[in-house]
Short mmCIF file of C-alpha atoms and ligand atoms in Angstrom, two decimals:
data_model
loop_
_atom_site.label_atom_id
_atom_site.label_comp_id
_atom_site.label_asym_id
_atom_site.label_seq_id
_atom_site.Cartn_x
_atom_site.Cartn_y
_atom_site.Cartn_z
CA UNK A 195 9.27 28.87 10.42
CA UNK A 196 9.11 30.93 13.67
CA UNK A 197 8.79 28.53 16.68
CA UNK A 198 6.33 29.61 19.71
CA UNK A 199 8.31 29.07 22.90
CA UNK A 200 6.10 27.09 24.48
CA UNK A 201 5.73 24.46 21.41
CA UNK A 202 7.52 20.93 23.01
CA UNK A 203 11.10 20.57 21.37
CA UNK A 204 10.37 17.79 19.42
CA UNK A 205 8.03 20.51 17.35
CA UNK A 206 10.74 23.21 17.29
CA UNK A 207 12.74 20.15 16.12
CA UNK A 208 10.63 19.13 13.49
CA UNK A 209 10.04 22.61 11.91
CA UNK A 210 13.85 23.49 11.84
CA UNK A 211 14.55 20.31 9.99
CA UNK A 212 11.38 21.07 7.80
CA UNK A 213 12.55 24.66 7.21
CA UNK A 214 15.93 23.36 6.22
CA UNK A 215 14.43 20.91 3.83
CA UNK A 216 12.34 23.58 2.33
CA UNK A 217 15.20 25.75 1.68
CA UNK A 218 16.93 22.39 0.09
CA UNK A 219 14.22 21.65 -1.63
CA UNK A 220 13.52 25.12 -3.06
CA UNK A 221 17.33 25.82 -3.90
CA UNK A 222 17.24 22.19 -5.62
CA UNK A 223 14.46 23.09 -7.74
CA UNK A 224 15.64 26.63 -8.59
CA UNK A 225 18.78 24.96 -10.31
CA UNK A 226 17.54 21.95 -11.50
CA UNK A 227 17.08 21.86 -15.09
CA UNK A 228 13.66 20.02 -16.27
CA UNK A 229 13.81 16.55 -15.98
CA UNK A 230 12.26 13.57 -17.50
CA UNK A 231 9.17 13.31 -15.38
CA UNK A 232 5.85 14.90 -15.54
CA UNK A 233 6.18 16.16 -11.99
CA UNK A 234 9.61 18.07 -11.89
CA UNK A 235 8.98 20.33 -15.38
CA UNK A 236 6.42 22.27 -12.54
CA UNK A 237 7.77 25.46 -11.14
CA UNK A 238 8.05 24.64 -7.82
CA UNK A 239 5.96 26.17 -5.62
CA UNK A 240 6.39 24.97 -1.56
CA UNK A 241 3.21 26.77 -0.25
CA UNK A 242 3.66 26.57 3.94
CA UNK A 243 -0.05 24.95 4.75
CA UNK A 244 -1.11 25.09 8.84
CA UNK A 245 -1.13 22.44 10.15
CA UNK A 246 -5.24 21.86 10.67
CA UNK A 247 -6.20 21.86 14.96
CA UNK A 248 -7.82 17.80 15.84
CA UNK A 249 -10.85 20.02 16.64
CA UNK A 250 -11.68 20.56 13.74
CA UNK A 251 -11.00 23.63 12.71
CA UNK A 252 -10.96 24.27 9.02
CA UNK A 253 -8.10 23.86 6.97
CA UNK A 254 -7.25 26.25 4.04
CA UNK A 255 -5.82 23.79 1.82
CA UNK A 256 -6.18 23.96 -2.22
CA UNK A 257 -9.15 21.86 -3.27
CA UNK A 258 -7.09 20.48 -6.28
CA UNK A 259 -3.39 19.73 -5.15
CA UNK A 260 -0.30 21.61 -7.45
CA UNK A 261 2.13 19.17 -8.45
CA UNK A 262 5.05 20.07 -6.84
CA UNK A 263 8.87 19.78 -7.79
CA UNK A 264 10.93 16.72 -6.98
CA UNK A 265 13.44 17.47 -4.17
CA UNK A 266 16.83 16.17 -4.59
CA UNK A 267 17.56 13.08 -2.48
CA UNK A 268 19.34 14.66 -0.29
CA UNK A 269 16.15 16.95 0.89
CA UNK A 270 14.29 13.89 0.26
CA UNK A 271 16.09 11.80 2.07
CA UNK A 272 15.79 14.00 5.31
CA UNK A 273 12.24 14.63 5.22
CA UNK A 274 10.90 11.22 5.04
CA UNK A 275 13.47 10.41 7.93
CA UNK A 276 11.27 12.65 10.16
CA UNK A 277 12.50 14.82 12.83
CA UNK A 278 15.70 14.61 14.64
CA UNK A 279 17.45 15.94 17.31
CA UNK A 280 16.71 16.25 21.23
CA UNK A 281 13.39 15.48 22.11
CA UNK A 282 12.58 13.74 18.78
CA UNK A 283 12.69 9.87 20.53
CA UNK A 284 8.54 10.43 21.21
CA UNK A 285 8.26 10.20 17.76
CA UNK A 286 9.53 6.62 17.07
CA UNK A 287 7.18 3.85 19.66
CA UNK A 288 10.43 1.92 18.55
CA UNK A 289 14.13 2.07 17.28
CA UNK A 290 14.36 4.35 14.24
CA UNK A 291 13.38 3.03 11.23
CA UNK A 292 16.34 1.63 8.83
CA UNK A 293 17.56 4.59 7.04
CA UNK A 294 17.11 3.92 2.79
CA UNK A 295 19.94 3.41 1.02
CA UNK A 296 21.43 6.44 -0.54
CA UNK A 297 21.38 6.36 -4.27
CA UNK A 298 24.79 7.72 -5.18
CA UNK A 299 24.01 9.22 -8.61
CA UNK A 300 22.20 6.01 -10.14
CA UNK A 301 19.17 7.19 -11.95
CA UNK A 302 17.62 3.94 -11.56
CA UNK A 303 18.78 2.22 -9.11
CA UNK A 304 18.04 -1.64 -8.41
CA UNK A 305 19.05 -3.33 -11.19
CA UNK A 306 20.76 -6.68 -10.49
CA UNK A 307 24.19 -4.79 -10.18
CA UNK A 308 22.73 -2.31 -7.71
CA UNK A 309 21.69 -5.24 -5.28
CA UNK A 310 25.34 -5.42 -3.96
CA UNK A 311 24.96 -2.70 -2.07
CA UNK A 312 22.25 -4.28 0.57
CA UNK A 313 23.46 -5.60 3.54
CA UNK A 314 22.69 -9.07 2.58
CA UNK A 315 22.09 -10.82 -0.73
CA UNK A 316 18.34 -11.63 -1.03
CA UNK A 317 16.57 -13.77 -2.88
CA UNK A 318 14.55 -13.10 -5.98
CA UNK A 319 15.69 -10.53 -8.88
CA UNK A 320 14.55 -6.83 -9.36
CA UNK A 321 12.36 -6.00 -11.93
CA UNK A 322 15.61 -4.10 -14.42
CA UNK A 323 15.38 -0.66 -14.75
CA UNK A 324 12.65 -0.40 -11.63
CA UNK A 325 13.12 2.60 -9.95
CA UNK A 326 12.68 1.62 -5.95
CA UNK A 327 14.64 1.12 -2.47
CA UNK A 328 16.24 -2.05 -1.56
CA UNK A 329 15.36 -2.55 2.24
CA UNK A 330 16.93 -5.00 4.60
CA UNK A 331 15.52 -8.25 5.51
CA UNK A 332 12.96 -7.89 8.17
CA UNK A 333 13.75 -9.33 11.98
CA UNK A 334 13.55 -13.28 11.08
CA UNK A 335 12.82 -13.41 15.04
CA UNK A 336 9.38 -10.91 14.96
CA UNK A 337 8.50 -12.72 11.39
CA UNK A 338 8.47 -16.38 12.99
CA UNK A 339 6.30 -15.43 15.64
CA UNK A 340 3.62 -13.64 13.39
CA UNK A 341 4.16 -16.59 11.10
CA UNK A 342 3.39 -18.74 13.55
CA UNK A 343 0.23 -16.51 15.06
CA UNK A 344 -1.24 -15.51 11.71
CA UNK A 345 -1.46 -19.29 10.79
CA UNK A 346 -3.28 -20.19 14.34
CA UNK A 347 -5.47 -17.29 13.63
CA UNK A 348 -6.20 -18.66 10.26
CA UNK A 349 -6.47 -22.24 11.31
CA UNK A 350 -8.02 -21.71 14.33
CA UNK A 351 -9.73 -18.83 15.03
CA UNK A 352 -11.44 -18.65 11.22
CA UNK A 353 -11.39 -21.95 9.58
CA UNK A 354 -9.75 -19.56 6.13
CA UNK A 355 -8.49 -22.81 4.24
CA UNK A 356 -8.70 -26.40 3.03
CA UNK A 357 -5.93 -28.20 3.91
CA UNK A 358 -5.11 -28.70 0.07
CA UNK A 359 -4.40 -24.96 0.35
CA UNK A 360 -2.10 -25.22 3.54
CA UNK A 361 1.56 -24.56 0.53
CA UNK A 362 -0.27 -21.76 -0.64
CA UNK A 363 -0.68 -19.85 2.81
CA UNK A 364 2.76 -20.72 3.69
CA UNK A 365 4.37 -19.46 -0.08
CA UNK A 366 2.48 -16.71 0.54
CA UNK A 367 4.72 -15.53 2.97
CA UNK A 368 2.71 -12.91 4.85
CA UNK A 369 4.24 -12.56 7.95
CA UNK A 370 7.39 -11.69 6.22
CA UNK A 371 5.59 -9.31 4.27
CA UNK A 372 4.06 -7.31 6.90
CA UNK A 373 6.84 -7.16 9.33
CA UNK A 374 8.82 -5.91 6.50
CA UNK A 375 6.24 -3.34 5.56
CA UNK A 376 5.89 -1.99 9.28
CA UNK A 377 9.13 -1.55 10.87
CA UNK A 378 7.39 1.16 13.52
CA UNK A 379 5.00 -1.42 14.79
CA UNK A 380 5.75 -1.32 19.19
CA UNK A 381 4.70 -4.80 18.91
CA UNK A 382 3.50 -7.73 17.28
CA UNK A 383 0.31 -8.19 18.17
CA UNK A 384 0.34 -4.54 16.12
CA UNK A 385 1.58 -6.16 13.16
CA UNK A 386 -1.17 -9.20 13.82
CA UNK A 387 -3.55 -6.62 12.64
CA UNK A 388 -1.87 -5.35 9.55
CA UNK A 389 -1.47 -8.93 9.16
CA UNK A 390 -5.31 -10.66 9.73
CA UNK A 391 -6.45 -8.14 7.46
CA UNK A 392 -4.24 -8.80 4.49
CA UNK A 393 -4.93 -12.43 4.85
CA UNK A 394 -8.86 -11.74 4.70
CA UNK A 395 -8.45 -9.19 1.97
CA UNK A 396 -6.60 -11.80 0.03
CA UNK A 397 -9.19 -14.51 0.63
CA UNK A 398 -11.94 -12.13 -0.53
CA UNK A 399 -9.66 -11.42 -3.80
CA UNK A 400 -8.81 -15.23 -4.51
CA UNK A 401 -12.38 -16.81 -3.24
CA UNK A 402 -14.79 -14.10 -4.70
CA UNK A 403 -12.66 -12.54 -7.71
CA UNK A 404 -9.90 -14.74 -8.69
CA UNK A 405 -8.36 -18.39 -9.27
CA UNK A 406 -9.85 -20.02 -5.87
CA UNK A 407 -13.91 -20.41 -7.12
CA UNK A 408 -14.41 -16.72 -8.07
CA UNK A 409 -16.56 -15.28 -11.15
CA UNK A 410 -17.59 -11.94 -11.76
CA UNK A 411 -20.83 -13.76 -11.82
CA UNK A 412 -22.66 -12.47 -8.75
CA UNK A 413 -19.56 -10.78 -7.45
CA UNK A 414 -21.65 -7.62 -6.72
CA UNK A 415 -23.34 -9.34 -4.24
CA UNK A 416 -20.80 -11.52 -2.63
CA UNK A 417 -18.59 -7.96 -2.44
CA UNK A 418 -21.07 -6.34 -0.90
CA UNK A 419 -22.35 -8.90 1.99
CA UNK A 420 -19.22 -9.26 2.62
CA UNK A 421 -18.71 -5.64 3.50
CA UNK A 422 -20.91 -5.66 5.99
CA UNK A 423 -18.73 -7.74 8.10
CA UNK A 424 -16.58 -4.39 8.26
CA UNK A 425 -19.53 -2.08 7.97
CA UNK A 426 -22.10 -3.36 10.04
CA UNK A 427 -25.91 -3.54 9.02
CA UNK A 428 -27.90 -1.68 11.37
CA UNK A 429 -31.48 -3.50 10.54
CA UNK A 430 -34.25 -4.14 12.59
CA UNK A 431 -34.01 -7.35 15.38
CA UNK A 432 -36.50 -9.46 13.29
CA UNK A 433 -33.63 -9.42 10.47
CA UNK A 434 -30.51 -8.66 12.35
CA UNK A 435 -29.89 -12.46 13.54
CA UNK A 436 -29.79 -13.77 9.54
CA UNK A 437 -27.26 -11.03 9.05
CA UNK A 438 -25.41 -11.68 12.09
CA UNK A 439 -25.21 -15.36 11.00
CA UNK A 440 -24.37 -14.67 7.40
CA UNK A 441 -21.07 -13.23 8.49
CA UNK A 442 -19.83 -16.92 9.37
CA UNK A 443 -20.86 -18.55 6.28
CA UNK A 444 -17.59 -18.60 4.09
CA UNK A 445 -14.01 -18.21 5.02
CA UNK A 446 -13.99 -14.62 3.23
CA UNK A 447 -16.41 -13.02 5.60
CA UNK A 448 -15.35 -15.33 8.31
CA UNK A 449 -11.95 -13.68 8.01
CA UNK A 450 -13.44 -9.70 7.21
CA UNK A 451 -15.40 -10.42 10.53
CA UNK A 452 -12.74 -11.64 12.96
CA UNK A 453 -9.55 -8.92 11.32
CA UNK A 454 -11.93 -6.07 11.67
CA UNK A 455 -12.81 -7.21 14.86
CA UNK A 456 -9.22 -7.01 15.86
CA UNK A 457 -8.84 -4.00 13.76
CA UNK A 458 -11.45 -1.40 16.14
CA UNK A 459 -9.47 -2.59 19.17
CA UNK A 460 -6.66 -1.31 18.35
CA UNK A 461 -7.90 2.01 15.60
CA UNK A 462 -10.04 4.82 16.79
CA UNK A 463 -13.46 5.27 15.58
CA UNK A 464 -11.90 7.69 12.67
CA UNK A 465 -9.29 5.19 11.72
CA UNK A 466 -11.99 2.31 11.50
CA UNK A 467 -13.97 4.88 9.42
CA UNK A 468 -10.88 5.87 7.22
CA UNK A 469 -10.31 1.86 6.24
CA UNK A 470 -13.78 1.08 5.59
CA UNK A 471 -13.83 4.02 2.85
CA UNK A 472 -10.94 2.25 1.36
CA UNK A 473 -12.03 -1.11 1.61
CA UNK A 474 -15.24 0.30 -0.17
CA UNK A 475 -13.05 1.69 -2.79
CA UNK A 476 -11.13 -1.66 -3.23
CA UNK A 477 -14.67 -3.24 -3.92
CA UNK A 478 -15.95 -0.75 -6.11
CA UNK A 479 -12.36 -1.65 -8.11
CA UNK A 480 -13.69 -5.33 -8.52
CA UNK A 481 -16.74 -4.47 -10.22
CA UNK A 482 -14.96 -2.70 -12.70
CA UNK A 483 -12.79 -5.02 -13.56
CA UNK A 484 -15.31 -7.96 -13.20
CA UNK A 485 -17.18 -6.26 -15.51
CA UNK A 486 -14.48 -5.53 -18.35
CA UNK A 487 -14.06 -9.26 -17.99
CA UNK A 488 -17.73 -10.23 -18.32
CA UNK A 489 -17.69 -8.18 -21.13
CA UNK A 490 -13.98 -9.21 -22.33
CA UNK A 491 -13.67 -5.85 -22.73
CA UNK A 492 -9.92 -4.19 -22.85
CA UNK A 493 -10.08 -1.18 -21.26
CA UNK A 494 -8.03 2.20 -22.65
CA UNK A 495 -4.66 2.62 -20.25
CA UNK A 496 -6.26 5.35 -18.64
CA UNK A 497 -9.34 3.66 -17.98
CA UNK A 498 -7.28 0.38 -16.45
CA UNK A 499 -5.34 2.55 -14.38
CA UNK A 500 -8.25 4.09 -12.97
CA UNK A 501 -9.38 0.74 -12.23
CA UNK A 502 -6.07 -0.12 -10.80
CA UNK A 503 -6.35 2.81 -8.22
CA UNK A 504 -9.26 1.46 -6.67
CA UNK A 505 -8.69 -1.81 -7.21
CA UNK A 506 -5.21 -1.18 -5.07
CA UNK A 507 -3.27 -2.04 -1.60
CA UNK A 508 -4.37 1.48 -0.82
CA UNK A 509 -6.14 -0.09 2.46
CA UNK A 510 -2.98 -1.67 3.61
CA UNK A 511 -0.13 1.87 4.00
CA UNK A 512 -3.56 3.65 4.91
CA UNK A 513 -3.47 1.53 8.22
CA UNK A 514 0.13 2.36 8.85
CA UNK A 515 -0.46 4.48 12.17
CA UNK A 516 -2.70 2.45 13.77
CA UNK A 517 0.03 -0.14 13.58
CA UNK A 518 2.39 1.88 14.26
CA UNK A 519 0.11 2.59 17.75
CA UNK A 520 -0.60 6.42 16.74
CA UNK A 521 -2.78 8.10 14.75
CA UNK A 522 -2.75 10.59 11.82
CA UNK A 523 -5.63 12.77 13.27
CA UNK A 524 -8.46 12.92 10.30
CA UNK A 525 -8.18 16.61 9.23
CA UNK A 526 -4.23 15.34 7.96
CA UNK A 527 -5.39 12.49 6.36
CA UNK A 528 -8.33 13.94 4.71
CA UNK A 529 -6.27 17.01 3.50
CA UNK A 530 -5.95 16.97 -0.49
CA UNK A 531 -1.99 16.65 -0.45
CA UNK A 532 -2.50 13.68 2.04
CA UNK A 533 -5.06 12.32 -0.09
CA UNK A 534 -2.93 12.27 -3.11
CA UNK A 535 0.53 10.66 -1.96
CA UNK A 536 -1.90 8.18 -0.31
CA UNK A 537 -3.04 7.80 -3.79
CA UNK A 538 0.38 7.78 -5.71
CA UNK A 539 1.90 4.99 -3.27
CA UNK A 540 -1.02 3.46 -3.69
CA UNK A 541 -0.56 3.11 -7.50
CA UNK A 542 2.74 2.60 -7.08
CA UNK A 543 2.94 -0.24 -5.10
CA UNK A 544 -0.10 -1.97 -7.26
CA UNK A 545 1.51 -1.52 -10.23
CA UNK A 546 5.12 -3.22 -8.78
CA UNK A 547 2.27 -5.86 -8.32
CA UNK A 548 1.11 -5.85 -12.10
CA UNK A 549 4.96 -6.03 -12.88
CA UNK A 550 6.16 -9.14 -10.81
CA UNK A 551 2.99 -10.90 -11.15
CA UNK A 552 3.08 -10.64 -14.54
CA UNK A 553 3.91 -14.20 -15.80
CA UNK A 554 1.63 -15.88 -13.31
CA UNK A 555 -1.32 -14.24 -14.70
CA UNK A 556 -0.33 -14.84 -18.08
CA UNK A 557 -0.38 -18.72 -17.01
CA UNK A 558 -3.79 -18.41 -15.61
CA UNK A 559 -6.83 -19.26 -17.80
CA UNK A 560 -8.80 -16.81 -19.97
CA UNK A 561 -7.06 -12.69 -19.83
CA UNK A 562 -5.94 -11.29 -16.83
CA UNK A 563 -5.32 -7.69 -17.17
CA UNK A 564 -2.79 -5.84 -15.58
CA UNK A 565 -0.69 -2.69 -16.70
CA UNK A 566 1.88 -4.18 -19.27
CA UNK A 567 -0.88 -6.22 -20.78
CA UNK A 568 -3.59 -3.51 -21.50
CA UNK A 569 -0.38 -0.86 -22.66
CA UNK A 570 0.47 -3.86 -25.38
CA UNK A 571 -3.12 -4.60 -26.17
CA UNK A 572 -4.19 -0.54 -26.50
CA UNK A 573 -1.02 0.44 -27.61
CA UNK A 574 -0.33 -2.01 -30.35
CA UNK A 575 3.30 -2.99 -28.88
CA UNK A 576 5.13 -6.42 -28.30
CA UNK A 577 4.54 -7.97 -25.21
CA UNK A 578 8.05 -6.60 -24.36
CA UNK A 579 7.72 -3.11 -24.62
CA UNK A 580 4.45 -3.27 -23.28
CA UNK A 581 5.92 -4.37 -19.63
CA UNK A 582 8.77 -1.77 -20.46
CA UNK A 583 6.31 0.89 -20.80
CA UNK A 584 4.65 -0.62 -17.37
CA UNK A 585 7.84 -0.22 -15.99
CA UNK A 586 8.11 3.86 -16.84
CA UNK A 587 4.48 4.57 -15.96
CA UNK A 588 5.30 3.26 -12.34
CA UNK A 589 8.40 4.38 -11.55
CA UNK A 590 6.83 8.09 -12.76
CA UNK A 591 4.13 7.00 -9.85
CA UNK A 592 6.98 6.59 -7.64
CA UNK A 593 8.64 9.79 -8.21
CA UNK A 594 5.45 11.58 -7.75
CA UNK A 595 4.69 10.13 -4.85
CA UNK A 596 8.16 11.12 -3.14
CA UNK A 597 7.70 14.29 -4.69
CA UNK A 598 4.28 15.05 -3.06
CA UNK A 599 5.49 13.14 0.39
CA UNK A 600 8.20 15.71 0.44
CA UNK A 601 6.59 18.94 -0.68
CA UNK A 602 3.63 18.00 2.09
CA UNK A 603 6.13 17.11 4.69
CA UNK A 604 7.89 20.08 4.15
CA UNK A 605 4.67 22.23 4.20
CA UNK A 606 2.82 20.73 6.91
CA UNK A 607 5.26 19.36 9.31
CA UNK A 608 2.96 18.07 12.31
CA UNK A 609 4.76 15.62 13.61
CA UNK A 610 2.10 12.49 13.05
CA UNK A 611 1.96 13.60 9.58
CA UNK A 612 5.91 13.38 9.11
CA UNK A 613 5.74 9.89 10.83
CA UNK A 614 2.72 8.96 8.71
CA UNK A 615 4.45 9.95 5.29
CA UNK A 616 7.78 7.59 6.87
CA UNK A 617 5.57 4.98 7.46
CA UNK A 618 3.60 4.86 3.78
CA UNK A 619 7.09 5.03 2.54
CA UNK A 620 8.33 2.16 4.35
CA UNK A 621 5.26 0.04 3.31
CA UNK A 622 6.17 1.17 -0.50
CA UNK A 623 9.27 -0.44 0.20
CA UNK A 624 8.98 -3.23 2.06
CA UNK A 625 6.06 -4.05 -0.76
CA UNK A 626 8.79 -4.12 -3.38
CA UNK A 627 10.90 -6.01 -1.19
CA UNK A 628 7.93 -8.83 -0.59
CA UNK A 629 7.24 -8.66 -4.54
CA UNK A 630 11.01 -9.20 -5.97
CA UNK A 631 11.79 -11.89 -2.72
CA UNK A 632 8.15 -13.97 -3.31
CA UNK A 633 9.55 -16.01 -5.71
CA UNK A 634 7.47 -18.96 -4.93
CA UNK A 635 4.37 -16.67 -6.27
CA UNK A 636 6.07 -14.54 -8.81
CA UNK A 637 8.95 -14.71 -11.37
CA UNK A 638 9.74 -11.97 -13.93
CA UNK A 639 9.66 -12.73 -17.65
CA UNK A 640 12.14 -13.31 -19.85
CA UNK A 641 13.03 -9.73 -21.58
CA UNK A 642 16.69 -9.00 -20.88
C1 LIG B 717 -4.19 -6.66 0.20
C2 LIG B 717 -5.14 -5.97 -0.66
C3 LIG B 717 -5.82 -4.76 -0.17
C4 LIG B 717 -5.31 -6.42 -1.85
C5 LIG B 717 -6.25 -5.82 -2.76
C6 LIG B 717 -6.08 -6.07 -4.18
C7 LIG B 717 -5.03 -7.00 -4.57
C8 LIG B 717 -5.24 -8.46 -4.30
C9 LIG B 717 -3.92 -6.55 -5.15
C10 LIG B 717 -3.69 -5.11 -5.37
C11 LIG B 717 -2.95 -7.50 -5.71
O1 LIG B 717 -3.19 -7.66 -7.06
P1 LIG B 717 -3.55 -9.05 -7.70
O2 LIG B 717 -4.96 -9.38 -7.42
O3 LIG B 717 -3.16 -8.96 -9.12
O4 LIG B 717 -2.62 -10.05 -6.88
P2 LIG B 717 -1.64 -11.19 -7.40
O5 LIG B 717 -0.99 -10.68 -8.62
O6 LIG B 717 -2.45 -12.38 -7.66
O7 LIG B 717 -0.62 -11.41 -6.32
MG1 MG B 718 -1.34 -9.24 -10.02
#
C-alpha cells in the first residue's frame, strides 16, 4: 500500500507490516491445498477495504462478508501482533502484549502433552483435541488488587450477595479472569470495569435465568426492567421516581446500575451505545432459551447455536478498547467484517463455555442445554461423540474467527482496528485460560 508522506510513522508502519502479511497471506493461500475447514476451501480473495474517516463518511464495504482463506500462522501470527517498528509504542497504553505461543506444526495444539510448553504448569486440564492458545498466568500482583476491589465493590458498594454465597464469588475467580482477558488495560481501575460488569452480568444470569432463584417464569419482564438500569427510561417526572427506585430493588439491577455507571465514565457515548446493543442481544438470547425450556423443547443444532450467539460473552471482548483506554471509532466496529469476527469469537469463546461446563450442568436439575447436549439429543449420538462433535464445531468457530481477524486486519489496517482485533484475541484466550484453570466451577467429563 502506497504511504502518503505526511501519514505519522506508526501508520506507514502499520501498512508495511499489513502489506507484508497480505502478500503472506495471499502466497499461503495460493499453495495451500484445501483443508479441513469450511473457511479455507474459499478462494481467497484479500479485497484492500479504506479504512472509513470518524466523520462519518461512508464506507464501501460488502453488505454480506466473503469468507476469506485462513492465513498460515506465520501471517497470522504477525497480524494479530499489530504493528511494529519505530513509532509503533503509541499503539500499546502498556508493555506489549505476551506474544502466543507458536504452534510448531501441531494441528491441534493443547492437549495435555502440549501444556509443557507454557511457561508454567497451570492448573486444570485442556479440553483434548481443543484447538486454542495456552496464555501465561496473569500478573498475581494486578489480580489481588482487583480481587480485593471487585469484592468491596460487591460487598459494599451493591449489597450483590448473601453471605451463604460469599465461596461462590471467591471460586468464581473473576479478577483472575479479567486481568487475564485484558492484558492492554493502562490500569486497574480499567480492568474494574471489565470486571463490575461481568459480575452483574453473571448475577442477572444466575438470579433471573439460572440455579440462584431463576425461572423462565416472568423472565421477560425481570430481563427487561433490568435493562433499563443500562438503558435508561426517559418517562415523564410523575413516573420517573418509581423507575428510578426500581433500579435498587434486587442485587441484579443493583449491580447493572452501579457497573454501567462506572462503565459511561470511562466509554464514549458510542461505546456505551455499542454495549447496550449487545447486552440487548444477550437478553433477547434468554428468552429463547427460557422458552425452549418452558416448552422442554430441544432445539435443532442450528437453531441452539443461534441461540448460543446471542445468548454469548459477546458483550465482554466488545468492551475491549474501552478497557484498553481507546476506542475502535464506530464506522470500524459497525463494518460487516468487524461485525462478524466479533461474532465468531463470540461463539467461540461461548461454546469453550458449553464444553468445560459441561458436567456441571449435567448435575443440575431438570435439562440444561448446551452444544454437546443438543448435537447428542438431535443427532442421535452417545453422549461422547456428542461433546466430540462440540469440540469440532468450535474449534471450526475458532479458525474462522482468526481467519476473518486476519483477512480484516490485513485489509483495513487502521491502527485501532489492528489493536482492537489483538485485544478480542487476547480475551478469546485468556477465556480459555479462565475455563480450563476454574476448576472449582468446571471439570471435564470422563471420555478419554
Ligand atoms: C458474562 C456474560 C456476558 C455472560 C452471558 C452469558 C453467560 C452467563 C455465558 C455465556 C456463560 O454460559 P453459562 O450460563 O452456561 O455459564 P456457566 O456454564 O454456568 O458458567
Ligand atoms: Mg455453561
Amino acid at each position: 500500500m502506497p504511504s502518503d508522506p505526511s501519514d505519522p510513522p506508526f501508520l506507514v508502519a502499520a501498512a508495511a507490516a499489513v502489506a507484508e502479511a497480505v502478500a503472506a497471506t495471499a502466497a499461503a493461500a495460493a499453495a495451500a491445498p484445501a483443508t479441513a475447514t469450511a473457511t479455507a476451501t474459499t478462494p481467497a480473495t484479500v479485497e484492500t477495504v479504506p479504512a472509513p474517516s470518524v466523520s462519518g463518511a461512508s464506507v464501501p464495504a460488502p453488505s454480506v462478508p466473503e469468507p476469506v482463506a485462513v492465513p498460515e500462522a506465520d501471517g497470522l501470527q504477525r497480524i494479530l501482533r499489530g504493528p511494529s517498528g519505530l513509532g509503533t509504542g503509541g499503539l500499546f497504553r502498556v508493555s506489549p502484549l505476551p506474544e502466543r505461543l507458536p504452534e510448531p506444526g501441531a494441528e491441534v495444539p493443547g492437549a495435555p502433552e502440549a501444556s509443557a510448553s507454557l511457561p508454567e504448569p497451570v492448573e486444570g486440564v485442556p479440553v483434548p483435541g481443543l484447538y486454542f492458545h495456552p496464555v501465561a498466568e496473569p500478573d498475581p500482583v494486578r489480580v489481588a488488587e482487583v480481587s480485593r476491589r471487585i469484592k468491596d465493590w460487591a460487598v459494599d458498594e451493591v449489597d450483590l450477595f448473601p453471605d451463604e454465597w460469599e465461596g461462590q464469588f471467591d471460586g468464581f475467580s473473576v479478577g483472575r479472569y479479567m486481568v487475564v482477558c485484558h492484558p492492554d488495560a493502562p490500569t486497574v481501575e480499567h480492568v474494574m470495569v471489565a470486571t463490575r460488569l461481568m459480575v452483574a452480568e453473571n448475577a442477572v444470569d444466575d438470579c433471573y435465568c439460572e440455579d440462584h432463584g431463576g425461572s423462565p417464569v416472568g423472565l421477560g419482564s425481570r430481563l427487561l426492567l433490568a435493562h433499563t438500569a443500562l438503558d435508561p427510561v426517559h418517562t415523564t417526572a410523575e413516573y420517573a421516581p418509581d423507575w428510578a427506585e426500581s433500579l435498587g430493588s434486587d442485587a441484579p439491577r443493583r449491580a447493572y446500575r452501579s457497573a454501567m455507571r462506572y462503565f459511561t465514565e470511562l466509554a464514549s457515548p458510542s461505546q456505551a451505545d455499542r454495549f447496550r446493543h449487545d447486552m440487548a442481544r444477550l437478553h433477547l438470547g434468554y428468552l429463547a432459551e427460557a422458552s425452549w425450556s418452558q416448552d422442554d423443547h430441544v432445539p435443532e443444532v442450528w437453531e441452539y447455536l443461534a441461540m448460543r450467539q446471542f445468548n454469548n460473552f459477546r458483550p465482554c471482548p466488545t468492551i475491549t478498547d474501552t478497557v484498553g483506554g481507546y476506542e475502535l471509532p464506530a464506522d470500524l466496529q459497525a463494518m460487516p467484517q468487524t461485525q462478524r469476527v466479533i461474532a465468531l469469537a463470540g461463539n467461540a469463546t461461548t461454546i469453550v463455555n458449553d464444553l468445560y461446563s459441561y458436567t456441571k450442568e449435567l448435575a443440575a436439575p431438570g435439562r440444561h442445554l448446551n452444544l454437546p447436549v443438543v448435537i447428542s439429543e438431535r443427532e442421535g449420538l452417545s453422549d461422547k461423540d456428542g461433546y466430540l462433535k462440540a469440540v469440532e464445531v468450535h474449534n471450526e468457530l475458532m479458525r474462522a474467527f482468526e481467519a476473518e481477524s486476519a483477512a480484516l486486519a490485513a485489509a483495513c489496517p487502521a491502527p485501532q482496528l489492528l489493536r482492537f482485533l489483538r485485544g478480542v484475541a487476547a480475551w478469546v484466550d485468556g477465556n480459555h485460560h479462565w475455563h480450563q484453570t476454574n476448576t472449582y466451577r468446571y471439570s471435564l467429563p470422563d471420555f478419554w
